[in-house]
PDB file of C-alpha atoms and ligand atoms in Angstrom:
ATOM      1  CA  UNK R   1      55.951  29.554  44.698  1.00  0.00           C
ATOM      2  CA  UNK R   2      53.426  27.958  45.786  1.00  0.00           C
ATOM      3  CA  UNK R   3      53.975  24.323  45.471  1.00  0.00           C
ATOM      4  CA  UNK R   4      56.221  23.962  48.075  1.00  0.00           C
ATOM      5  CA  UNK R   5      53.709  25.249  50.506  1.00  0.00           C
ATOM      6  CA  UNK R   6      51.049  23.525  49.698  1.00  0.00           C
ATOM      7  CA  UNK R   7      53.266  19.841  49.666  1.00  0.00           C
ATOM      8  CA  UNK R   8      54.099  21.095  53.540  1.00  0.00           C
ATOM      9  CA  UNK R   9      50.511  21.911  54.142  1.00  0.00           C
ATOM     10  CA  UNK R  10      49.561  18.540  53.028  1.00  0.00           C
ATOM     11  CA  UNK R  11      52.263  16.467  54.786  1.00  0.00           C
ATOM     12  CA  UNK R  12      51.377  18.103  58.363  1.00  0.00           C
ATOM     13  CA  UNK R  13      47.694  17.582  56.772  1.00  0.00           C
ATOM     14  CA  UNK R  14      48.534  13.840  56.558  1.00  0.00           C
ATOM     15  CA  UNK R  15      51.211  13.603  59.433  1.00  0.00           C
ATOM     16  CA  UNK R  16      48.136  14.427  62.330  1.00  0.00           C
ATOM     17  CA  UNK R  17      45.380  12.179  60.043  1.00  0.00           C
ATOM     18  CA  UNK R  18      47.945   9.477  61.659  1.00  0.00           C
ATOM     19  CA  UNK R  19      48.796  10.223  64.530  1.00  0.00           C
ATOM     20  CA  UNK R  20      45.644  10.771  65.583  1.00  0.00           C
ATOM     21  CA  UNK R  21      44.898   7.819  63.905  1.00  0.00           C
ATOM     22  CA  UNK R  22      47.201   5.817  66.021  1.00  0.00           C
ATOM     23  CA  UNK R  23      46.370   7.739  69.592  1.00  0.00           C
ATOM     24  CA  UNK R  24      49.905  10.197  69.195  1.00  0.00           C
ATOM     25  CA  UNK R  25      50.513  13.440  69.657  1.00  0.00           C
ATOM     26  CA  UNK R  26      51.075  15.111  66.665  1.00  0.00           C
ATOM     27  CA  UNK R  27      53.244  17.661  68.568  1.00  0.00           C
ATOM     28  CA  UNK R  28      56.374  14.821  69.414  1.00  0.00           C
ATOM     29  CA  UNK R  29      56.819  14.744  65.431  1.00  0.00           C
ATOM     30  CA  UNK R  30      59.901  16.774  63.438  1.00  0.00           C
ATOM     31  CA  UNK R  31      59.919  17.112  59.905  1.00  0.00           C
ATOM     32  CA  UNK R  32      63.066  17.294  58.376  1.00  0.00           C
ATOM     33  CA  UNK R  33      63.375  18.883  54.640  1.00  0.00           C
ATOM     34  CA  UNK R  34      65.690  16.668  52.957  1.00  0.00           C
ATOM     35  CA  UNK R  35      67.261  19.525  50.667  1.00  0.00           C
ATOM     36  CA  UNK R  36      70.075  17.684  48.527  1.00  0.00           C
ATOM     37  CA  UNK R  37      69.973  18.514  44.948  1.00  0.00           C
ATOM     38  CA  UNK R  38      67.302  22.131  45.959  1.00  0.00           C
ATOM     39  CA  UNK R  39      69.200  24.755  46.010  1.00  0.00           C
ATOM     40  CA  UNK R  40      68.754  27.856  47.819  1.00  0.00           C
ATOM     41  CA  UNK R  41      65.351  29.395  46.742  1.00  0.00           C
ATOM     42  CA  UNK R  42      63.446  25.668  47.919  1.00  0.00           C
ATOM     43  CA  UNK R  43      64.914  25.876  50.518  1.00  0.00           C
ATOM     44  CA  UNK R  44      63.676  29.815  51.155  1.00  0.00           C
ATOM     45  CA  UNK R  45      60.755  28.805  50.471  1.00  0.00           C
ATOM     46  CA  UNK R  46      59.987  25.665  53.036  1.00  0.00           C
ATOM     47  CA  UNK R  47      61.538  28.585  56.147  1.00  0.00           C
ATOM     48  CA  UNK R  48      58.789  30.411  54.848  1.00  0.00           C
ATOM     49  CA  UNK R  49      56.487  27.363  55.582  1.00  0.00           C
ATOM     50  CA  UNK R  50      57.842  26.713  58.921  1.00  0.00           C
ATOM     51  CA  UNK R  51      60.741  24.044  58.086  1.00  0.00           C
ATOM     52  CA  UNK R  52      63.638  24.916  60.734  1.00  0.00           C
ATOM     53  CA  UNK R  53      65.423  21.326  60.739  1.00  0.00           C
ATOM     54  CA  UNK R  54      67.089  19.821  56.790  1.00  0.00           C
ATOM     55  CA  UNK R  55      68.413  17.364  55.855  1.00  0.00           C
ATOM     56  CA  UNK R  56      71.722  17.003  53.299  1.00  0.00           C
ATOM     57  CA  UNK R  57      73.400  13.967  52.819  1.00  0.00           C
ATOM     58  CA  UNK R  58      76.913  15.145  51.717  1.00  0.00           C
ATOM     59  CA  UNK R  59      79.366  17.311  53.108  1.00  0.00           C
ATOM     60  CA  UNK R  60      80.677  19.327  49.757  1.00  0.00           C
ATOM     61  CA  UNK R  61      76.931  20.394  48.754  1.00  0.00           C
ATOM     62  CA  UNK R  62      75.864  21.131  52.389  1.00  0.00           C
ATOM     63  CA  UNK R  63      79.170  23.697  52.205  1.00  0.00           C
ATOM     64  CA  UNK R  64      77.786  25.453  49.509  1.00  0.00           C
ATOM     65  CA  UNK R  65      74.447  26.030  50.716  1.00  0.00           C
ATOM     66  CA  UNK R  66      74.128  26.051  54.137  1.00  0.00           C
ATOM     67  CA  UNK R  67      76.656  28.284  55.788  1.00  0.00           C
ATOM     68  CA  UNK R  68      75.168  31.762  54.048  1.00  0.00           C
ATOM     69  CA  UNK R  69      71.554  30.125  54.347  1.00  0.00           C
ATOM     70  CA  UNK R  70      72.297  30.002  58.287  1.00  0.00           C
ATOM     71  CA  UNK R  71      73.873  33.166  57.979  1.00  0.00           C
ATOM     72  CA  UNK R  72      70.067  34.502  57.199  1.00  0.00           C
ATOM     73  CA  UNK R  73      68.457  32.180  59.218  1.00  0.00           C
ATOM     74  CA  UNK R  74      70.276  31.812  62.460  1.00  0.00           C
ATOM     75  CA  UNK R  75      67.602  29.034  63.794  1.00  0.00           C
ATOM     76  CA  UNK R  76      68.096  26.892  60.744  1.00  0.00           C
ATOM     77  CA  UNK R  77      68.901  23.508  62.345  1.00  0.00           C
ATOM     78  CA  UNK R  78      71.299  21.224  59.574  1.00  0.00           C
ATOM     79  CA  UNK R  79      71.825  17.281  60.179  1.00  0.00           C
ATOM     80  CA  UNK R  80      74.360  14.490  57.868  1.00  0.00           C
ATOM     81  CA  UNK R  81      71.908  11.694  57.028  1.00  0.00           C
ATOM     82  CA  UNK R  82      74.080  10.713  54.014  1.00  0.00           C
ATOM     83  CA  UNK R  83      77.759   8.206  54.631  1.00  0.00           C
ATOM     84  CA  UNK R  84      80.202  10.239  56.110  1.00  0.00           C
ATOM     85  CA  UNK R  85      84.479   9.373  55.251  1.00  0.00           C
ATOM     86  CA  UNK R  86      86.610  10.071  58.137  1.00  0.00           C
ATOM     87  CA  UNK R  87      88.732  12.548  55.860  1.00  0.00           C
ATOM     88  CA  UNK R  88      85.158  14.160  55.831  1.00  0.00           C
ATOM     89  CA  UNK R  89      84.595  14.341  59.728  1.00  0.00           C
ATOM     90  CA  UNK R  90      86.402  17.637  60.109  1.00  0.00           C
ATOM     91  CA  UNK R  91      84.367  19.851  57.541  1.00  0.00           C
ATOM     92  CA  UNK R  92      80.664  18.043  58.461  1.00  0.00           C
ATOM     93  CA  UNK R  93      81.563  19.054  61.870  1.00  0.00           C
ATOM     94  CA  UNK R  94      82.034  22.931  60.951  1.00  0.00           C
ATOM     95  CA  UNK R  95      78.523  22.517  59.265  1.00  0.00           C
ATOM     96  CA  UNK R  96      76.765  19.808  60.578  1.00  0.00           C
ATOM     97  CA  UNK R  97      74.399  20.289  64.216  1.00  0.00           C
ATOM     98  CA  UNK R  98      74.154  16.988  64.162  1.00  0.00           C
ATOM     99  CA  UNK R  99      75.235  13.450  62.564  1.00  0.00           C
ATOM    100  CA  UNK R 100      72.513  11.330  62.067  1.00  0.00           C
ATOM    101  CA  UNK R 101      74.527   8.882  60.078  1.00  0.00           C
ATOM    102  CA  UNK R 102      76.634   7.050  62.500  1.00  0.00           C
ATOM    103  CA  UNK R 103      77.416   3.401  61.563  1.00  0.00           C
ATOM    104  CA  UNK R 104      81.516   2.564  61.998  1.00  0.00           C
ATOM    105  CA  UNK R 105      83.346   2.848  65.239  1.00  0.00           C
ATOM    106  CA  UNK R 106      86.230   4.452  63.557  1.00  0.00           C
ATOM    107  CA  UNK R 107      83.854   7.729  62.698  1.00  0.00           C
ATOM    108  CA  UNK R 108      82.577   7.600  66.371  1.00  0.00           C
ATOM    109  CA  UNK R 109      86.364   7.314  67.086  1.00  0.00           C
ATOM    110  CA  UNK R 110      86.935  10.491  64.763  1.00  0.00           C
ATOM    111  CA  UNK R 111      84.060  12.253  65.810  1.00  0.00           C
ATOM    112  CA  UNK R 112      85.098  12.184  69.896  1.00  0.00           C
ATOM    113  CA  UNK R 113      88.544  13.223  68.828  1.00  0.00           C
ATOM    114  CA  UNK R 114      87.496  16.020  66.995  1.00  0.00           C
ATOM    115  CA  UNK R 115      85.504  17.421  69.609  1.00  0.00           C
ATOM    116  CA  UNK R 116      86.916  16.632  72.481  1.00  0.00           C
ATOM    117  CA  UNK R 117      88.048  20.910  72.890  1.00  0.00           C
ATOM    118  CA  UNK R 118      84.620  21.514  71.505  1.00  0.00           C
ATOM    119  CA  UNK R 119      82.076  23.965  74.345  1.00  0.00           C
ATOM    120  CA  UNK R 120      79.240  22.266  72.831  1.00  0.00           C
ATOM    121  CA  UNK R 121      78.637  18.959  72.282  1.00  0.00           C
ATOM    122  CA  UNK R 122      77.908  17.091  69.237  1.00  0.00           C
ATOM    123  CA  UNK R 123      74.513  14.646  69.026  1.00  0.00           C
ATOM    124  CA  UNK R 124      75.121  11.954  66.747  1.00  0.00           C
ATOM    125  CA  UNK R 125      72.143   8.984  66.706  1.00  0.00           C
ATOM    126  CA  UNK R 126      73.088   5.775  65.976  1.00  0.00           C
ATOM    127  CA  UNK R 127      72.031   4.132  62.084  1.00  0.00           C
ATOM    128  CA  UNK R 128      71.200  -0.056  62.134  1.00  0.00           C
ATOM    129  CA  UNK R 129      70.485  -1.892  58.909  1.00  0.00           C
ATOM    130  CA  UNK R 130      67.208  -2.825  58.546  1.00  0.00           C
ATOM    131  CA  UNK R 131      66.999  -3.945  55.396  1.00  0.00           C
ATOM    132  CA  UNK R 132      68.092  -1.296  52.820  1.00  0.00           C
ATOM    133  CA  UNK R 133      69.781  -2.401  49.403  1.00  0.00           C
ATOM    134  CA  UNK R 134      73.682  -0.027  50.034  1.00  0.00           C
ATOM    135  CA  UNK R 135      73.558  -1.889  53.534  1.00  0.00           C
ATOM    136  CA  UNK R 136      74.405   1.605  55.641  1.00  0.00           C
ATOM    137  CA  UNK R 137      74.788   0.947  58.983  1.00  0.00           C
ATOM    138  CA  UNK R 138      75.792  -1.059  61.923  1.00  0.00           C
ATOM    139  CA  UNK R 139      74.281  -4.662  61.585  1.00  0.00           C
ATOM    140  CA  UNK R 140      72.851  -5.087  64.791  1.00  0.00           C
ATOM    141  CA  UNK R 141      72.098  -4.497  68.230  1.00  0.00           C
ATOM    142  CA  UNK R 142      75.150  -5.897  69.668  1.00  0.00           C
ATOM    143  CA  UNK R 143      76.979  -3.828  67.307  1.00  0.00           C
ATOM    144  CA  UNK R 144      74.732  -1.058  68.540  1.00  0.00           C
ATOM    145  CA  UNK R 145      75.513  -1.333  72.414  1.00  0.00           C
ATOM    146  CA  UNK R 146      79.368  -1.390  71.626  1.00  0.00           C
ATOM    147  CA  UNK R 147      79.340   1.747  69.606  1.00  0.00           C
ATOM    148  CA  UNK R 148      76.982   3.128  72.323  1.00  0.00           C
ATOM    149  CA  UNK R 149      79.969   2.292  74.541  1.00  0.00           C
ATOM    150  CA  UNK R 150      82.787   3.886  72.604  1.00  0.00           C
ATOM    151  CA  UNK R 151      80.421   7.178  72.008  1.00  0.00           C
ATOM    152  CA  UNK R 152      79.685   7.309  76.113  1.00  0.00           C
ATOM    153  CA  UNK R 153      83.608   7.315  76.328  1.00  0.00           C
ATOM    154  CA  UNK R 154      83.960  10.852  74.406  1.00  0.00           C
ATOM    155  CA  UNK R 155      83.676  13.352  76.853  1.00  0.00           C
ATOM    156  CA  UNK R 156      81.670  15.602  73.597  1.00  0.00           C
ATOM    157  CA  UNK R 157      79.257  13.084  72.186  1.00  0.00           C
ATOM    158  CA  UNK R 158      76.197  12.896  72.920  1.00  0.00           C
ATOM    159  CA  UNK R 159      73.400  10.632  71.960  1.00  0.00           C
ATOM    160  CA  UNK R 160      70.015  11.351  70.578  1.00  0.00           C
ATOM    161  CA  UNK R 161      68.476   7.949  69.349  1.00  0.00           C
ATOM    162  CA  UNK R 162      68.402   5.870  66.320  1.00  0.00           C
ATOM    163  CA  UNK R 163      68.588   6.122  62.768  1.00  0.00           C
ATOM    164  CA  UNK R 164      67.197   3.463  59.740  1.00  0.00           C
ATOM    165  CA  UNK R 165      65.878   3.369  56.073  1.00  0.00           C
ATOM    166  CA  UNK R 166      63.554   1.013  54.990  1.00  0.00           C
ATOM    167  CA  UNK R 167      64.342  -0.618  51.411  1.00  0.00           C
ATOM    168  CA  UNK R 168      62.860   0.621  48.861  1.00  0.00           C
ATOM    169  CA  UNK R 169      59.974  -1.311  48.172  1.00  0.00           C
ATOM    170  CA  UNK R 170      56.574  -1.795  47.317  1.00  0.00           C
ATOM    171  CA  UNK R 171      55.961  -4.463  50.062  1.00  0.00           C
ATOM    172  CA  UNK R 172      54.470  -3.162  53.145  1.00  0.00           C
ATOM    173  CA  UNK R 173      55.039  -5.380  55.674  1.00  0.00           C
ATOM    174  CA  UNK R 174      58.890  -5.359  54.474  1.00  0.00           C
ATOM    175  CA  UNK R 175      58.922  -1.867  55.174  1.00  0.00           C
ATOM    176  CA  UNK R 176      57.045  -2.234  58.748  1.00  0.00           C
ATOM    177  CA  UNK R 177      59.227  -4.720  59.430  1.00  0.00           C
ATOM    178  CA  UNK R 178      62.137  -3.013  58.979  1.00  0.00           C
ATOM    179  CA  UNK R 179      60.867  -0.219  61.003  1.00  0.00           C
ATOM    180  CA  UNK R 180      60.253  -2.737  63.900  1.00  0.00           C
ATOM    181  CA  UNK R 181      63.990  -3.838  64.139  1.00  0.00           C
ATOM    182  CA  UNK R 182      64.569  -0.353  64.931  1.00  0.00           C
ATOM    183  CA  UNK R 183      62.650   0.132  68.140  1.00  0.00           C
ATOM    184  CA  UNK R 184      63.095  -3.239  69.087  1.00  0.00           C
ATOM    185  CA  UNK R 185      66.844  -1.949  69.043  1.00  0.00           C
ATOM    186  CA  UNK R 186      66.306   1.495  71.124  1.00  0.00           C
ATOM    187  CA  UNK R 187      63.967  -0.437  73.493  1.00  0.00           C
ATOM    188  CA  UNK R 188      66.957  -3.124  74.059  1.00  0.00           C
ATOM    189  CA  UNK R 189      69.420   0.421  74.400  1.00  0.00           C
ATOM    190  CA  UNK R 190      66.738   1.911  76.772  1.00  0.00           C
ATOM    191  CA  UNK R 191      67.713  -0.789  79.117  1.00  0.00           C
ATOM    192  CA  UNK R 192      70.987  -1.582  78.814  1.00  0.00           C
ATOM    193  CA  UNK R 193      71.411   2.514  78.732  1.00  0.00           C
ATOM    194  CA  UNK R 194      68.782   4.032  80.864  1.00  0.00           C
ATOM    195  CA  UNK R 195      71.180   7.343  80.979  1.00  0.00           C
ATOM    196  CA  UNK R 196      71.224   7.625  77.595  1.00  0.00           C
ATOM    197  CA  UNK R 197      68.966  10.213  75.197  1.00  0.00           C
ATOM    198  CA  UNK R 198      66.774   7.279  72.867  1.00  0.00           C
ATOM    199  CA  UNK R 199      64.056   9.949  71.796  1.00  0.00           C
ATOM    200  CA  UNK R 200      64.547  10.017  68.653  1.00  0.00           C
ATOM    201  CA  UNK R 201      63.916   7.911  66.302  1.00  0.00           C
ATOM    202  CA  UNK R 202      64.556   9.191  62.420  1.00  0.00           C
ATOM    203  CA  UNK R 203      62.873   6.602  60.410  1.00  0.00           C
ATOM    204  CA  UNK R 204      60.252   7.263  57.621  1.00  0.00           C
ATOM    205  CA  UNK R 205      60.550   9.106  54.226  1.00  0.00           C
ATOM    206  CA  UNK R 206      58.390  10.245  51.111  1.00  0.00           C
ATOM    207  CA  UNK R 207      56.803   6.633  50.347  1.00  0.00           C
ATOM    208  CA  UNK R 208      56.789   5.225  53.533  1.00  0.00           C
ATOM    209  CA  UNK R 209      56.810   8.154  56.428  1.00  0.00           C
ATOM    210  CA  UNK R 210      53.223   7.183  57.453  1.00  0.00           C
ATOM    211  CA  UNK R 211      54.548   3.358  58.136  1.00  0.00           C
ATOM    212  CA  UNK R 212      57.483   4.958  60.472  1.00  0.00           C
ATOM    213  CA  UNK R 213      54.659   7.216  62.181  1.00  0.00           C
ATOM    214  CA  UNK R 214      52.020   4.572  63.282  1.00  0.00           C
ATOM    215  CA  UNK R 215      55.481   2.439  64.311  1.00  0.00           C
ATOM    216  CA  UNK R 216      56.861   5.494  66.949  1.00  0.00           C
ATOM    217  CA  UNK R 217      58.505   7.213  64.192  1.00  0.00           C
ATOM    218  CA  UNK R 218      59.800  10.693  66.042  1.00  0.00           C
ATOM    219  CA  UNK R 219      61.933  12.472  63.257  1.00  0.00           C
ATOM    220  CA  UNK R 220      60.579  12.278  59.089  1.00  0.00           C
ATOM    221  CA  UNK R 221      62.998  12.679  56.696  1.00  0.00           C
ATOM    222  CA  UNK R 222      61.360  14.269  53.695  1.00  0.00           C
ATOM    223  CA  UNK R 223      62.726  15.218  50.483  1.00  0.00           C
ATOM    224  CA  UNK R 224      60.490  14.054  47.623  1.00  0.00           C
ATOM    225  CA  UNK R 225      57.383  14.381  48.688  1.00  0.00           C
ATOM    226  CA  UNK R 226      58.225  18.466  49.629  1.00  0.00           C
ATOM    227  CA  UNK R 227      60.336  19.663  46.840  1.00  0.00           C
ATOM    228  CA  UNK R 228      59.279  17.567  43.936  1.00  0.00           C
ATOM    229  CA  UNK R 229      61.579  15.186  42.294  1.00  0.00           C
ATOM    230  CA  UNK R 230      65.168  15.467  42.170  1.00  0.00           C
ATOM    231  CA  UNK R 231      67.029  16.177  39.253  1.00  0.00           C
ATOM    232  CA  UNK R 232      70.982  15.012  39.640  1.00  0.00           C
TER     233      UNK R 232
HETATM  234  C1  PLP L 301      67.268  11.429  49.882  1.00  0.00           C
HETATM  235  C2  PLP L 301      66.974  11.085  51.449  1.00  0.00           C
HETATM  236  C3  PLP L 301      65.986  11.006  52.163  1.00  0.00           C
HETATM  237  C4  PLP L 301      64.732  11.792  51.577  1.00  0.00           C
HETATM  238  O1  PLP L 301      64.375  10.639  50.575  1.00  0.00           O
HETATM  239  P1  PLP L 301      63.070  10.842  49.967  1.00  0.00           P
HETATM  240  O2  PLP L 301      62.386   9.939  48.768  1.00  0.00           O
HETATM  241  O3  PLP L 301      63.220  11.692  48.327  1.00  0.00           O
HETATM  242  O4  PLP L 301      62.195  11.362  50.861  1.00  0.00           O
HETATM  243  C5  PLP L 301      65.605  10.404  53.312  1.00  0.00           C
HETATM  244  N1  PLP L 301      66.538  10.378  54.308  1.00  0.00           N
HETATM  245  C6  PLP L 301      68.179  10.119  53.451  1.00  0.00           C
HETATM  246  C7  PLP L 301      69.586   9.060  54.494  1.00  0.00           C
HETATM  247  C8  PLP L 301      68.140  10.256  52.401  1.00  0.00           C
HETATM  248  O5  PLP L 301      69.348  10.398  51.414  1.00  0.00           O
END
């Protein structure tokens, strides 16, 4: 029972340290628990430790785990962080409070159309590909400009910022470069679309979150460093 609480304590400590070192306010950083492959008892422990934001990368798995959990913990916020197929978009909308992994114009159209009659807008992040092997994400900032215009053409989609995944490598400068290109894209989008909220920079995972924090991350997506290794 203690493992997750202890891991959380250590994570908060490291986040605090980096923020102080680079002159950032630790209060502007959100910690997401990436709970894929972990079951209810682990979610519960993370919640007890103060986690309110969870991330899942598959609609089906989230649909199995989260409706019950959310019923017991109504303040839970759940974000989709994995590749979303268009035919799963409807199911995803019933589960997730935000889709972070918006990486194709057809997906924006699908989400925009499905949310036309909603009361509450859906928050989306645009994903930029910055070198990670899977190639998920828009390839460059020009594509992000066009994606933003498309998001803005739907009344119930709201932009919250950007997301990326750094390449899985030991090369810290490569990782840093990946995060810097997300920051640079954000800066350009801010100038082009000053009316949108670009405050969320979702970048940094277990093995690279300290670099992400140094570069300006405001949302860290942490799985392994919190729950331990995944056993698929
Ligand atoms: C699995 C996953 C994470 C968490 O990875 P860890 O290395 O376990 O912290 C973060 N972001 C995305 C998109 C993921 O799929």
